[in-house]
Coordinates of C-alpha atoms and ligand atoms in Angstrom, one line a residue:
M1 CA 0.0 0.0 0.0
S2 CA 1.2 3.5 -0.7
R3 CA 2.0 5.7 2.1
L4 CA 0.1 8.8 3.0
Y5 CA 1.2 11.9 4.9
D6 CA -1.4 14.0 6.8
T7 CA 0.4 17.4 6.5
H8 CA -1.9 19.1 9.0
C9 CA -3.7 17.6 12.0
H10 CA -4.0 18.6 15.6
L11 CA -3.6 15.2 17.2
D12 CA -2.3 16.9 20.4
F13 CA -5.7 18.5 21.1
Q14 CA -7.8 17.4 24.0
A15 CA -10.3 15.9 21.6
F16 CA -7.9 13.0 21.2
D17 CA -6.9 12.5 24.8
D18 CA -9.3 9.5 25.3
D19 CA -8.4 7.5 22.2
R20 CA -5.3 8.8 20.6
E21 CA -3.7 5.3 20.2
Q22 CA -6.9 4.1 18.5
V23 CA -7.1 7.1 16.2
L24 CA -3.5 6.4 15.1
E25 CA -4.3 2.7 14.6
N26 CA -7.3 3.7 12.3
A27 CA -4.9 6.0 10.4
K28 CA -2.4 3.2 9.9
E29 CA -5.0 1.1 8.4
V30 CA -5.6 3.5 5.5
G31 CA -1.8 3.8 4.9
L32 CA -1.0 7.0 6.9
G33 CA 2.6 6.9 7.9
R34 CA 3.4 10.4 8.9
F35 CA 1.6 13.3 10.6
M36 CA 2.5 17.0 10.8
V37 CA 1.1 18.5 14.0
P38 CA 1.4 22.3 14.1
G39 CA 1.7 24.3 17.3
V40 CA -1.0 26.8 18.1
S41 CA 0.0 28.7 21.3
A42 CA 3.0 29.1 23.5
E43 CA 1.1 27.5 26.4
Q44 CA 0.5 24.3 24.3
W45 CA 4.0 23.9 22.8
P46 CA 5.3 21.8 25.8
R47 CA 2.4 19.4 25.6
L48 CA 2.9 19.0 21.9
Q49 CA 6.6 18.3 22.2
Q50 CA 5.9 15.7 25.0
L51 CA 3.5 13.9 22.6
V52 CA 5.9 14.1 19.7
E53 CA 8.4 12.2 21.8
Q54 CA 5.9 9.4 22.3
F55 CA 5.0 8.9 18.6
A56 CA 7.8 8.4 16.1
S57 CA 5.4 9.1 13.1
W58 CA 4.8 12.7 14.3
R59 CA 6.5 15.7 13.0
F60 CA 5.8 19.2 14.5
A61 CA 5.9 22.9 14.0
L62 CA 5.8 25.8 16.5
G63 CA 3.7 28.8 16.0
L64 CA 1.0 31.2 17.3
H65 CA -2.4 30.5 15.6
P66 CA -4.8 33.5 15.2
W67 CA -7.6 31.5 16.8
F68 CA -5.9 31.9 20.1
I69 CA -5.0 35.6 19.7
E70 CA -6.2 36.5 23.2
K71 CA -3.4 34.2 24.6
H72 CA -0.6 35.7 22.4
S73 CA 1.7 38.6 23.0
L74 CA 4.7 40.0 21.0
N75 CA 7.0 38.7 23.8
Q76 CA 6.2 35.2 22.7
I77 CA 8.1 35.9 19.5
D78 CA 11.3 35.8 21.5
E79 CA 10.2 32.5 23.0
L80 CA 9.6 31.1 19.6
E81 CA 13.0 32.3 18.4
Q82 CA 14.7 30.6 21.4
A83 CA 12.9 27.4 20.7
L84 CA 13.9 27.5 17.0
D85 CA 17.4 28.3 17.9
K86 CA 17.9 24.9 19.6
P87 CA 17.7 22.3 16.9
K88 CA 15.1 19.7 17.8
E89 CA 14.5 16.4 16.0
R90 CA 11.3 16.5 13.9
L91 CA 10.7 20.2 14.4
L92 CA 10.2 20.8 10.6
A93 CA 8.2 24.1 10.2
V94 CA 6.9 27.3 11.7
G95 CA 3.2 27.2 12.2
E96 CA 0.3 27.4 12.4
I97 CA 0.5 31.1 11.6
G98 CA -1.7 33.5 9.6
L99 CA -4.5 35.9 9.5
D100 CA -8.2 35.2 10.2
A101 CA -10.8 37.8 9.4
T102 CA -13.3 36.1 11.8
C103 CA -10.9 36.6 14.8
E104 CA -10.3 39.7 16.9
N105 CA -7.4 42.1 17.0
S106 CA -6.3 42.2 13.4
E107 CA -3.4 44.5 14.2
L108 CA -1.8 42.1 16.6
Q109 CA -2.5 39.2 14.2
R110 CA -0.7 41.1 11.5
K111 CA 2.4 41.9 13.7
L112 CA 2.6 38.3 14.9
F113 CA 2.2 36.9 11.4
I114 CA 5.0 39.1 10.0
E115 CA 7.4 38.3 12.9
Q116 CA 6.8 34.6 12.5
L117 CA 7.2 34.7 8.7
K118 CA 10.6 36.4 9.3
L119 CA 11.7 33.7 11.8
A120 CA 10.7 31.0 9.3
R121 CA 12.8 32.7 6.7
Q122 CA 15.7 33.2 9.1
Y123 CA 15.7 29.6 10.2
R124 CA 15.0 28.3 6.7
L125 CA 11.9 26.5 7.7
P126 CA 8.7 26.2 5.7
A127 CA 5.6 28.1 7.0
I128 CA 2.3 26.5 7.7
I129 CA -0.2 29.2 6.9
H130 CA -3.8 29.5 8.1
H131 CA -6.2 31.9 6.2
R132 CA -9.8 32.8 6.4
K133 CA -11.1 35.5 4.1
T134 CA -7.6 36.8 4.1
L135 CA -5.9 35.2 1.0
E136 CA -5.4 38.6 -0.7
T137 CA -3.7 40.2 2.3
T138 CA -1.7 37.1 3.1
H139 CA 0.1 36.9 -0.3
P140 CA 2.1 40.2 -0.2
L141 CA 3.2 39.5 3.4
V142 CA 4.4 36.0 2.5
K143 CA 6.2 37.4 -0.5
Q144 CA 7.9 40.2 1.5
H145 CA 8.7 38.5 4.7
G146 CA 8.2 34.7 4.4
P147 CA 10.5 31.8 3.7
D148 CA 10.7 30.5 0.1
S149 CA 8.6 27.4 0.9
G150 CA 5.5 26.6 2.9
V151 CA 2.0 25.5 2.6
I152 CA -1.4 27.3 2.4
H153 CA -3.3 25.1 4.8
A154 CA -6.9 24.2 3.8
F155 CA -6.6 26.1 0.6
S156 CA -9.9 27.4 -0.6
G157 CA -10.0 29.9 -3.4
S158 CA -9.7 30.3 -7.2
Y159 CA -7.0 29.0 -9.6
E160 CA -5.6 32.5 -9.9
Q161 CA -5.3 32.8 -6.1
A162 CA -3.7 29.4 -5.9
M163 CA -1.1 30.1 -8.6
K164 CA 0.1 33.2 -6.8
F165 CA 1.3 31.0 -4.0
V166 CA 2.4 28.2 -6.2
D167 CA 4.6 30.7 -8.1
C168 CA 6.2 31.6 -4.7
G169 CA 7.2 28.0 -4.2
Y170 CA 4.3 27.2 -1.8
K171 CA 2.2 24.1 -1.7
L172 CA -1.6 23.9 -1.2
G173 CA -3.1 21.8 1.6
V174 CA -6.0 19.7 0.2
G175 CA -8.5 18.5 2.8
G176 CA -12.2 18.1 3.4
V177 CA -13.2 21.1 1.4
I178 CA -12.9 19.3 -1.9
T179 CA -15.3 16.5 -0.7
Y180 CA -18.2 19.0 -1.0
T181 CA -19.5 19.4 -4.6
R182 CA -20.6 23.0 -3.7
A183 CA -16.9 24.0 -3.4
K184 CA -16.8 24.4 -7.1
K185 CA -14.1 27.1 -7.4
T186 CA -11.7 25.3 -5.0
R187 CA -12.2 22.0 -6.8
E188 CA -11.5 23.6 -10.1
A189 CA -8.4 25.2 -8.8
I190 CA -7.1 21.9 -7.2
A191 CA -7.8 20.0 -10.5
K192 CA -5.8 22.5 -12.5
V193 CA -2.7 23.5 -10.5
P194 CA 0.6 21.5 -11.0
V195 CA 0.3 18.3 -9.1
S196 CA 3.7 19.0 -7.6
A197 CA 2.0 21.8 -5.5
L198 CA -0.5 19.5 -3.7
V199 CA -0.3 17.9 -0.3
L200 CA -3.1 16.1 1.7
E201 CA -4.3 17.1 5.1
T202 CA -7.3 16.6 7.4
D203 CA -7.1 19.4 10.0
S204 CA -8.4 16.9 12.5
P205 CA -10.4 17.3 14.8
D206 CA -11.8 20.1 12.6
M207 CA -13.0 20.3 8.9
P208 CA -15.2 17.2 8.6
V209 CA -15.3 15.5 5.2
C210 CA -18.6 15.3 3.4
G211 CA -20.9 12.8 5.1
Y212 CA -19.4 13.2 8.6
Q213 CA -20.6 16.7 9.4
G214 CA -20.9 17.4 13.1
Q215 CA -18.5 14.6 14.0
R216 CA -14.9 14.9 15.2
N217 CA -12.6 14.6 12.2
E218 CA -9.8 12.1 12.3
P219 CA -6.8 11.4 10.0
A220 CA -8.2 8.1 8.7
R221 CA -10.8 10.1 6.7
I222 CA -7.9 11.3 4.5
A223 CA -8.8 8.2 2.4
K224 CA -12.0 10.0 1.3
V225 CA -10.1 13.2 0.4
L226 CA -7.7 11.1 -1.7
D227 CA -10.6 9.4 -3.5
V228 CA -12.0 12.7 -4.5
L229 CA -8.6 14.0 -5.6
V230 CA -8.1 10.9 -7.8
E231 CA -11.3 11.8 -9.6
L232 CA -10.3 15.5 -10.0
R233 CA -6.8 14.8 -11.2
D234 CA -7.6 11.8 -13.4
M235 CA -4.5 9.9 -12.2
S236 CA -4.2 6.4 -10.8
K237 CA -4.5 6.2 -7.0
E238 CA -1.1 4.7 -6.8
S239 CA 0.8 7.3 -8.8
L240 CA -1.1 10.2 -7.2
S241 CA -0.4 8.9 -3.6
D242 CA 3.3 8.4 -4.5
T243 CA 3.5 12.0 -5.8
L244 CA 1.7 13.4 -2.8
W245 CA 4.0 11.5 -0.4
Q246 CA 7.0 12.9 -2.1
N247 CA 5.6 16.5 -2.2
S248 CA 5.0 16.3 1.5
C249 CA 8.5 15.0 2.3
E250 CA 9.9 17.7 0.1
L251 CA 7.8 20.4 1.7
F252 CA 9.1 19.6 5.2
S253 CA 12.5 18.4 4.1
D254 CA 11.4 15.2 5.7
V255 CA 13.6 12.4 4.4
P256 CA 11.5 9.6 2.8
S257 CA 12.3 6.4 4.5
A258 CA 13.6 3.4 2.5
S259 CA 10.7 1.2 3.4
S260 CA 8.3 3.5 1.5
G261 CA 9.5 1.9 -1.7
H262 CA 10.3 5.2 -3.3
V263 CA 13.5 6.3 -4.9
S264 CA 14.6 9.3 -3.0
G265 CA 16.5 11.9 -4.8
Ligands
LIG301 ZN1 -4.9 23.8 12.0

């Protein structure tokens, strides 16, 4: 079976405290071999790192997510820098960072986003970028301050918007959104951009795939996202999953393991 990489899931969240091992077991059954778990607040980073030590398949990122804006302060940028300055195994990105028009304090959001983009650039780490109704304001900031690689998490937008990021060397996170036929614009964009720009994600426990609304999302449902993507891209499942695996490893400079059956280059 091909290996899959969930490039965005919050497996450290409390929502998984009761059955984390089972959730990982379910994920293994659909071929999920690696998970990128992004940080969301300074208060949560220690717990995240503690869990990463328990699970060899996890990779992680550190960042200040706009959803938790009331917990953040500019002082935490120094904390982030100190953490990035000490090399840590499997710390492969800066994230989850970004702008969210539905959250408070857009001025602080913007300052934190810029500072975190700069740190990602300084430490040559890809950025994991959150957006909501903010793609247009995000792009110039990424271009001016950001690293030369990263991922637009849960991409939702037009082909033109997608290509602006792809042209900057960024990848697009493809998740539950494309399982809804009403997401016409996003599905068209994902069908048309270069396949080398795509990576799979679930955003578990959020963003349920079609048919599972109202339930906690979990990484195993990535199988459904992959099925829809196979249809949209008109590629065989095998070759599409191989490509997505390699795109994900390339995004995070995560060395593909020999057992994956791929020629690494
Ligand atoms: Zn997230």
